[in-house]
Coordinates of C-alpha atoms and ligand atoms in Angstrom, one line a residue:
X159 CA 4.3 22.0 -14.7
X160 CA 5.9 19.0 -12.6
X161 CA 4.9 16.0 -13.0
X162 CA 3.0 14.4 -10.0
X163 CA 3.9 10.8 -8.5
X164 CA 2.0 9.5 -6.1
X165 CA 4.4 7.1 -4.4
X166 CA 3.4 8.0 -0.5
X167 CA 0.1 8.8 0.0
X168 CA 0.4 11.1 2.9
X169 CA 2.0 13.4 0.3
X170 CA -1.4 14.5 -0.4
X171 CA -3.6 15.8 1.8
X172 CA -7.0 14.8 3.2
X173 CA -8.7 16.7 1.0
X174 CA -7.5 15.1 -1.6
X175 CA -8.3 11.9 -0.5
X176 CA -12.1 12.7 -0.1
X177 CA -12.3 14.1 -3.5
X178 CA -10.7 10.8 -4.8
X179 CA -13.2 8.7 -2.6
X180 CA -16.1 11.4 -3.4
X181 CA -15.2 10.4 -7.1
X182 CA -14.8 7.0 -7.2
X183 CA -18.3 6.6 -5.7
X184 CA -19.2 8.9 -8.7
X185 CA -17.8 6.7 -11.4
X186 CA -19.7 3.9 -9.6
X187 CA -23.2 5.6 -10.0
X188 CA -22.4 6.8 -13.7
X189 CA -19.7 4.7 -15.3
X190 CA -21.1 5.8 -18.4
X191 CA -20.4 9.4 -18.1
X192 CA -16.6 8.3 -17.8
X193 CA -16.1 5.2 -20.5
X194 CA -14.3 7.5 -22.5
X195 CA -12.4 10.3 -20.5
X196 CA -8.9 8.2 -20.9
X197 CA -9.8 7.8 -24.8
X198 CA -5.8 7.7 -26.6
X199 CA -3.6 7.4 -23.2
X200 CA -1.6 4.6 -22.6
X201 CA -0.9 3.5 -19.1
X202 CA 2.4 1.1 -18.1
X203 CA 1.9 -1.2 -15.6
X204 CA 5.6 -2.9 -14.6
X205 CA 5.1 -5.6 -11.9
X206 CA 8.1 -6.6 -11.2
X207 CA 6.2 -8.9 -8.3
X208 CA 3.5 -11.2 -8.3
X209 CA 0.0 -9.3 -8.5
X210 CA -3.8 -10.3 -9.2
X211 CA -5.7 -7.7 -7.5
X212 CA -3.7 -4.8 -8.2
X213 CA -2.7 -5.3 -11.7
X214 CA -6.0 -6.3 -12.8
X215 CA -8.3 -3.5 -11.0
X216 CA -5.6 -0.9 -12.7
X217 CA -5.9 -2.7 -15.7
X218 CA -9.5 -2.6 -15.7
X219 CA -9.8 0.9 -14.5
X220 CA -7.9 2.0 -17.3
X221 CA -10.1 0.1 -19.7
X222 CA -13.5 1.1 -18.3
X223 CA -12.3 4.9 -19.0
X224 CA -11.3 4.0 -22.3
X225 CA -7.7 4.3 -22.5
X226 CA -5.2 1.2 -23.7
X227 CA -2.7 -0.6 -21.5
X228 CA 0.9 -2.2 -21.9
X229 CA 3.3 -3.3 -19.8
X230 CA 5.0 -6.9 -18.2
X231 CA 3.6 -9.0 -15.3
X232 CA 7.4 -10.8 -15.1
X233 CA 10.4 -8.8 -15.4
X234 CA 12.0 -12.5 -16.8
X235 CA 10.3 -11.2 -20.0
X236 CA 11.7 -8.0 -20.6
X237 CA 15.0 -6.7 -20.8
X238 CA 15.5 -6.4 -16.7
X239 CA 16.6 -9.9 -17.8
X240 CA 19.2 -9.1 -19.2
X241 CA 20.4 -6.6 -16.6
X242 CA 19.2 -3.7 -17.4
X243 CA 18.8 -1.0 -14.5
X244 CA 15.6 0.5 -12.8
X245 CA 16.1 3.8 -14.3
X246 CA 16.5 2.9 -18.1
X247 CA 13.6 0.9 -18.1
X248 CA 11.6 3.6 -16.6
X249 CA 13.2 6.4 -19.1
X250 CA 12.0 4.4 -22.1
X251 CA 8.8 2.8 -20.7
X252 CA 7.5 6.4 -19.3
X253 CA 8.6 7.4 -23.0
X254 CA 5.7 5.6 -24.5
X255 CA 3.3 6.2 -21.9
X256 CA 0.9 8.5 -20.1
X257 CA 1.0 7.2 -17.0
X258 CA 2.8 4.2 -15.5
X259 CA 2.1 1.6 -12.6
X260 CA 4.8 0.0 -10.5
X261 CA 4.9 -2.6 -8.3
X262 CA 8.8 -3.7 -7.1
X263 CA 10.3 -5.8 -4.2
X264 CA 13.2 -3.4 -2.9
X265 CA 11.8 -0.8 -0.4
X266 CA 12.2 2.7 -1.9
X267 CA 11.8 1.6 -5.8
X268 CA 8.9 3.5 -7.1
X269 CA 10.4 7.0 -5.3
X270 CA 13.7 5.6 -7.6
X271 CA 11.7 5.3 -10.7
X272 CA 10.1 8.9 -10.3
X273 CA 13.4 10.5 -10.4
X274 CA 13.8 9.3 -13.8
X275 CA 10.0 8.8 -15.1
X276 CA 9.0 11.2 -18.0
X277 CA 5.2 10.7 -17.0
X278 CA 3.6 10.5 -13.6
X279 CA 4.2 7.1 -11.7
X280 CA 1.6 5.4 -9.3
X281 CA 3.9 3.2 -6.3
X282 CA 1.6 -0.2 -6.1
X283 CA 3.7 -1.7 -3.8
X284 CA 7.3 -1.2 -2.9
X285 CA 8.7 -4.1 -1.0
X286 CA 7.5 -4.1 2.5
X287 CA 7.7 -0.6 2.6
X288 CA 4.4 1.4 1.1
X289 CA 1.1 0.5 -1.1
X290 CA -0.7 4.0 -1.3
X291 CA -3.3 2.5 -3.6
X292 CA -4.4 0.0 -1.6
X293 CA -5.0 2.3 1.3
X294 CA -7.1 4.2 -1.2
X295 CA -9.0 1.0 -1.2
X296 CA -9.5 0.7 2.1
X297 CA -10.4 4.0 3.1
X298 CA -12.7 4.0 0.4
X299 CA -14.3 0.7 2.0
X300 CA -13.9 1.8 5.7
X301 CA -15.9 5.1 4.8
X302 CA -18.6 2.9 2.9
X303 CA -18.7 0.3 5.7
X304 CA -18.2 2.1 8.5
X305 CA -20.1 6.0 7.3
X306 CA -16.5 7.7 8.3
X307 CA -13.3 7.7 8.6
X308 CA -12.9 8.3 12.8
X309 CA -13.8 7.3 16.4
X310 CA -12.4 3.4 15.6
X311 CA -10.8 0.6 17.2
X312 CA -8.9 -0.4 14.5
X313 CA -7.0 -4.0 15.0
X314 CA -4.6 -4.7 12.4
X315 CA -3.3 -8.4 12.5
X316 CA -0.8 -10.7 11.5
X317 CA 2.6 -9.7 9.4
X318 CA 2.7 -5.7 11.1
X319 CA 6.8 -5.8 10.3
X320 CA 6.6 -6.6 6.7
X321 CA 3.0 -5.6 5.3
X322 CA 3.2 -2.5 3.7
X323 CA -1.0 -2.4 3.5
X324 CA -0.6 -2.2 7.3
X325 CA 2.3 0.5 7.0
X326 CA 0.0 2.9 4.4
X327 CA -3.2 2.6 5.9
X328 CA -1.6 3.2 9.7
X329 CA 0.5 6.7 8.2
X330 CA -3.0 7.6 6.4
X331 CA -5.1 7.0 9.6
X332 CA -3.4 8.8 11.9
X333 CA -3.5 11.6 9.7
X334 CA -6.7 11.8 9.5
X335 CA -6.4 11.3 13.3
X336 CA -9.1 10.5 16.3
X337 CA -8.8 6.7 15.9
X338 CA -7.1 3.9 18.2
X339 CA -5.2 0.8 17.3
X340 CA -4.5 -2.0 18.4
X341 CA -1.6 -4.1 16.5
X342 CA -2.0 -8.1 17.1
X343 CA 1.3 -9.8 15.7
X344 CA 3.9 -11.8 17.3
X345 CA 7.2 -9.7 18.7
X346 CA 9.0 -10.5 15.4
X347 CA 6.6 -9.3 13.2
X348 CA 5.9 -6.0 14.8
X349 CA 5.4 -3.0 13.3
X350 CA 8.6 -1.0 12.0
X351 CA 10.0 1.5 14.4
X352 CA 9.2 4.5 11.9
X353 CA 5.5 4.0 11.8
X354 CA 5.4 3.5 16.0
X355 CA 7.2 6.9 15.6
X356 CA 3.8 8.2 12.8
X357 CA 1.8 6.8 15.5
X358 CA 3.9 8.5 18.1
X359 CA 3.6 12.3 16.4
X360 CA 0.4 11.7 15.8
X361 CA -1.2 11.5 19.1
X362 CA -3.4 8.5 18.1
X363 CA -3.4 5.9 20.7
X364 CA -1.9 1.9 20.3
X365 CA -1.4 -1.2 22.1
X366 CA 0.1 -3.8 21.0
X367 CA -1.0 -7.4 21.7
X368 CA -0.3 -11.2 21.2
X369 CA -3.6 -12.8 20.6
X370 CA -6.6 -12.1 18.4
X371 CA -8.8 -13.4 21.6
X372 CA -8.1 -10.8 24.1
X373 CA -9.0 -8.2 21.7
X374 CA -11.2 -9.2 19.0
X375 CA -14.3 -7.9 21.2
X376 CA -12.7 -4.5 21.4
X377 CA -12.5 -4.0 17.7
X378 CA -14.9 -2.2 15.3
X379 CA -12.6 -3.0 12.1
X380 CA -10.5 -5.9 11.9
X381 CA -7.4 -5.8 9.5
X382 CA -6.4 -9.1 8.9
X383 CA -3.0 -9.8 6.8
X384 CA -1.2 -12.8 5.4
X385 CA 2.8 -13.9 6.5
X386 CA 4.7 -11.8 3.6
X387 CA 6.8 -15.7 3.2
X388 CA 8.6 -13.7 0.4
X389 CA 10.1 -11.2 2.5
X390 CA 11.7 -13.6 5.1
X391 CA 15.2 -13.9 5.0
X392 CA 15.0 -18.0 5.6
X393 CA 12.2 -20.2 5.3
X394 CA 12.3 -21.4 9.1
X395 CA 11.8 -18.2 9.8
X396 CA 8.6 -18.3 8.1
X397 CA 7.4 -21.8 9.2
X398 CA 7.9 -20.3 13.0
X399 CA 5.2 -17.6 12.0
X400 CA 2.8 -19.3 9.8
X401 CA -0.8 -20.2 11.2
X402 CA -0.5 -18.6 14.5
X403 CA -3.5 -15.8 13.5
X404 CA -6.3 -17.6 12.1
X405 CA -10.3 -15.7 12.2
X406 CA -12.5 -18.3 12.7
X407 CA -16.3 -19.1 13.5
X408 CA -15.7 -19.2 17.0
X409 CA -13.4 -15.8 17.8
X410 CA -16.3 -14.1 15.4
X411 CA -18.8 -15.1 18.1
X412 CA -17.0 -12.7 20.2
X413 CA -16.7 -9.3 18.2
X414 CA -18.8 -7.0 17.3
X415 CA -22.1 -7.5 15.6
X416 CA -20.8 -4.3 13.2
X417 CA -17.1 -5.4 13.5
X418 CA -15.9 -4.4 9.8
X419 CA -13.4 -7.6 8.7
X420 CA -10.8 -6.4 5.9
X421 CA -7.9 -8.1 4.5
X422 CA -5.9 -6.5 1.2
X423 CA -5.9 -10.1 0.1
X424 CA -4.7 -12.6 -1.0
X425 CA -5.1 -15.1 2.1
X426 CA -3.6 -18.0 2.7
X427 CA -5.0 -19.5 6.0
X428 CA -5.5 -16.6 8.0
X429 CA -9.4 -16.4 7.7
X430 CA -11.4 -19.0 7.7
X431 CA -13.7 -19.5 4.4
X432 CA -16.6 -20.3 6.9
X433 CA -16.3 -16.3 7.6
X434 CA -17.0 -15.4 4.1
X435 CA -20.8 -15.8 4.4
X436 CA -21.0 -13.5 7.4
X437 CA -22.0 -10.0 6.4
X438 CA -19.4 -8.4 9.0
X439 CA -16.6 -9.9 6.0
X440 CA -15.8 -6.8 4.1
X441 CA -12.8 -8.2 2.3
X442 CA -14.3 -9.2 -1.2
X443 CA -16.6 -5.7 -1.5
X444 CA -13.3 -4.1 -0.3
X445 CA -11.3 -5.6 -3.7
X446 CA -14.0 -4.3 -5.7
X447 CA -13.7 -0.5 -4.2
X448 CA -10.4 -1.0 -5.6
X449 CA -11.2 -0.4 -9.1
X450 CA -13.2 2.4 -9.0
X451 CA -10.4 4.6 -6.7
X452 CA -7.9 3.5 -9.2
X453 CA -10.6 5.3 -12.1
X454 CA -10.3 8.1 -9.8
X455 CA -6.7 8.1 -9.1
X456 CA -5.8 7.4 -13.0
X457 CA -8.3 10.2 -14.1
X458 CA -6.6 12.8 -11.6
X459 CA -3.6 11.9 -12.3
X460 CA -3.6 11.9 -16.3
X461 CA -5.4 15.4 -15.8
X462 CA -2.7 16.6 -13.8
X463 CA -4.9 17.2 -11.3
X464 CA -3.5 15.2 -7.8
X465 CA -2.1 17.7 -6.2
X466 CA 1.4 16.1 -4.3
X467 CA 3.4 17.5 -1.6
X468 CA 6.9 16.8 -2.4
X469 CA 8.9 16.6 0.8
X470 CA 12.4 18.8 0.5
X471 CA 15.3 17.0 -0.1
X472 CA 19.0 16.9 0.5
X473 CA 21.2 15.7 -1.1
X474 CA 24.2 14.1 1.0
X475 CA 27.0 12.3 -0.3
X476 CA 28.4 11.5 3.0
X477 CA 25.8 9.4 3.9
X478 CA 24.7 6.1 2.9
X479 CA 21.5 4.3 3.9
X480 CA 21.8 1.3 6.1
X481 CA 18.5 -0.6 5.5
X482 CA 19.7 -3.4 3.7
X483 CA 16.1 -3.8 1.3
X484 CA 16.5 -0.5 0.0
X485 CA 16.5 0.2 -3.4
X486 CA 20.1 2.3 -3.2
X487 CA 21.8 -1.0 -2.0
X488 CA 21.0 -2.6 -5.6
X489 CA 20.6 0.5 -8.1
X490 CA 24.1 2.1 -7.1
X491 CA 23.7 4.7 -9.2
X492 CA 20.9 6.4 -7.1
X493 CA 21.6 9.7 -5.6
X494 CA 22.0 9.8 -1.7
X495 CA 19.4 12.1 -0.7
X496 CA 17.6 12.5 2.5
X497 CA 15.0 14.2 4.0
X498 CA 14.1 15.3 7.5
X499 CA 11.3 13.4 9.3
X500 CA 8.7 15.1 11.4
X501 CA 11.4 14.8 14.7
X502 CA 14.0 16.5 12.4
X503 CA 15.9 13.3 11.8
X504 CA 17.1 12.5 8.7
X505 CA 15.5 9.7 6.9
X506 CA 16.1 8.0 3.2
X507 CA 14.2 9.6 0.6
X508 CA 13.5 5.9 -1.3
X509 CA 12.7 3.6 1.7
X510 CA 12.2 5.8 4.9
X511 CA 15.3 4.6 7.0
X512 CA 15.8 7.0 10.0
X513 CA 20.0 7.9 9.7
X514 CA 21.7 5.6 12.1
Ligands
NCD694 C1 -1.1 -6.9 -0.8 C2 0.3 -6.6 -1.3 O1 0.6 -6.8 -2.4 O2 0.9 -5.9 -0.5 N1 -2.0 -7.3 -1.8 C3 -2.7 -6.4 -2.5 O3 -2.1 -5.6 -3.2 N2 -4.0 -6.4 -2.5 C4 -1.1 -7.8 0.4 C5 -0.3 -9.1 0.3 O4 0.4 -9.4 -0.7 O5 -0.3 -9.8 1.3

């Protein structure tokens, strides 16, 4: 049987999702029932970027269902080092595991890795590109906090161009569909053109605004996100976005009283810590979630049970991809496939790049 990655998560279907979210709350009411259904299975987790939340709750979640971990938390010390390439780390590494976690800062990596991965990889995080698990998260929290998944105002705020929480969770809630948005960023740090054209296809209705204040009242979840500093090409470029989106005490007075406040974490200064004490702050029950859809997601997957929709591809050796944070412009070895988008343009398989 093929193995299956979950590296996008709109490669699943809804279904899908609420089984995962139906199960997660499960292993929440009876962890006992599960402590040992990953007894003897190994999972990698490979960060080769920074990570507390989503290494640890994997971590954990493989733990709590009994299986064993290995893996690095700084590619300085393993042999990436010394120069070795994406794919012969993954060939041995998915060698000695079951299952294996990757987090990486080029766009497109974990689709990269899956080409080459003897056992079923889990994308937790590729560049600014996707972060499927997190998404998980947070449609686990929005159904929890919110009893459903439609008929929102959703504002998502802050880094829209480089956030890949904000690019996962926008492709998952317009399939799901019959929600609005409302994207609050500055004009550089908009949202990519390929997830205005998700939005587009979808039907679902967006503005996009400048301030938190001529919104905020509008909103029944607020998705607040930090300045991705790392993904900036200079660091004046960062200093000219830094602190413009801050939710304090006094923009709070305006929302909602049910307003639902997430964030994937970490902050910087974007919230306030005066906002933690208000029960409308969903952020720190919305890290916890996190670990029990990653028990879901691990048990699924090790059972070979996630079923994955793998998009077609073609491959096309006449083509290159332009977007210069994708994985093929540093593993040069990668295959040149493409894959036809929804408007039946081509895009790159790895990091989503329309053809230009
Ligand atoms: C996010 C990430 O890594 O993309 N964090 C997370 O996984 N919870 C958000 C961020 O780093 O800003």
């Amino acid at each position: 049987m093929a193995l299956s990655h979950l590296i996008d998560l709109n490669d699943c279907t809804t279904s899908e999702w609420d089984e995962l979210i139906r199960l997660a709350a499960d292993i929440r009411m009876n962890p006992e029932d599960y402590l040992s259904r990953c007894r003897g299975k190994i999972m990698a987790t490979l960060f080769y970027e920074p990570s507390t939340r989503t290494q640890m709750s994997f971590q954990a979640a493989m733990l709590r269902l009994g299986g064993q971990i290995i893996g690095f938390d700084n590619p300085i010390n393993s042999s990436v080092a010394k120069g070795e390439s994406l794919k012969d780390t993954i060939k041995i590494v998915s060698g000695y595991s079951d299952i294996l976690v990757m987090r990486h800062p080029i766009e497109g990596a974990a689709k990269a890795a899956s080409l080459y991965s003897n056992c079923p990889i889990i994308n937790a995080g590729d560049g600014g590109h996707l972060h499927p698990t997190q998404t998980l998260t947070d449609l686990v929290t929005l159904s929890i906090e919110k009893d459903g998944l439609t008929g929102h105002t959703i504002g998502l705020c802050g880094d829209l161009r480089y956030g890949r929480t904000v690019h996962s969770l926008i492709k998952a809630m317009c399939k799901i569909g019959g929600n609005r948005f409302i994207l609050i960023s500055t004009p550089e740090l908009t949202v990519p053109q390929y997830i205005k054209d998700v939005m587009d296809r979808s039907g679902c209705e967006y503005t996009e605004v400048n301030t938190l204040e001529e919104c905020i009242g509008d909103l029944d979840v607020l998705y607040m996100t930090r300045i991705q500093r790392e993904r900036f090409a200079t660091p004046e470029e960062y200093e000219q976005q830094r602190g413009i989106y801050i939710l304090d005490r006094e923009k709070m007075k305006k929302a909602k009283k049910d307003l639902v406040v997430m964030h994937p974490l970490p902050r910087v200064d974007e919230i306030e810590n005066e906002i933690d004490n208000d029960r409308r702050a969903a952020y720190f029950r919305q890290a916890v979630n996190g670990m029990y859809v990653r028990m879901a997601l691990i048990l699924k997957m090790i059972e070979n049970n996630l079923k994955i929709e793998d998009t077609p591809k073609i491959l096309d050796n006449n083509h290159t991809c332009h977007n210069p944070r994708c994985i093929t412009q540093q593993e040069h070895y990668l295959p040149h496939y493409f894959k036809k988008d929804a408007a039946g343009n081509l895009a790159c398989i790895y990091c989503d790049d329309k053809q230009r």
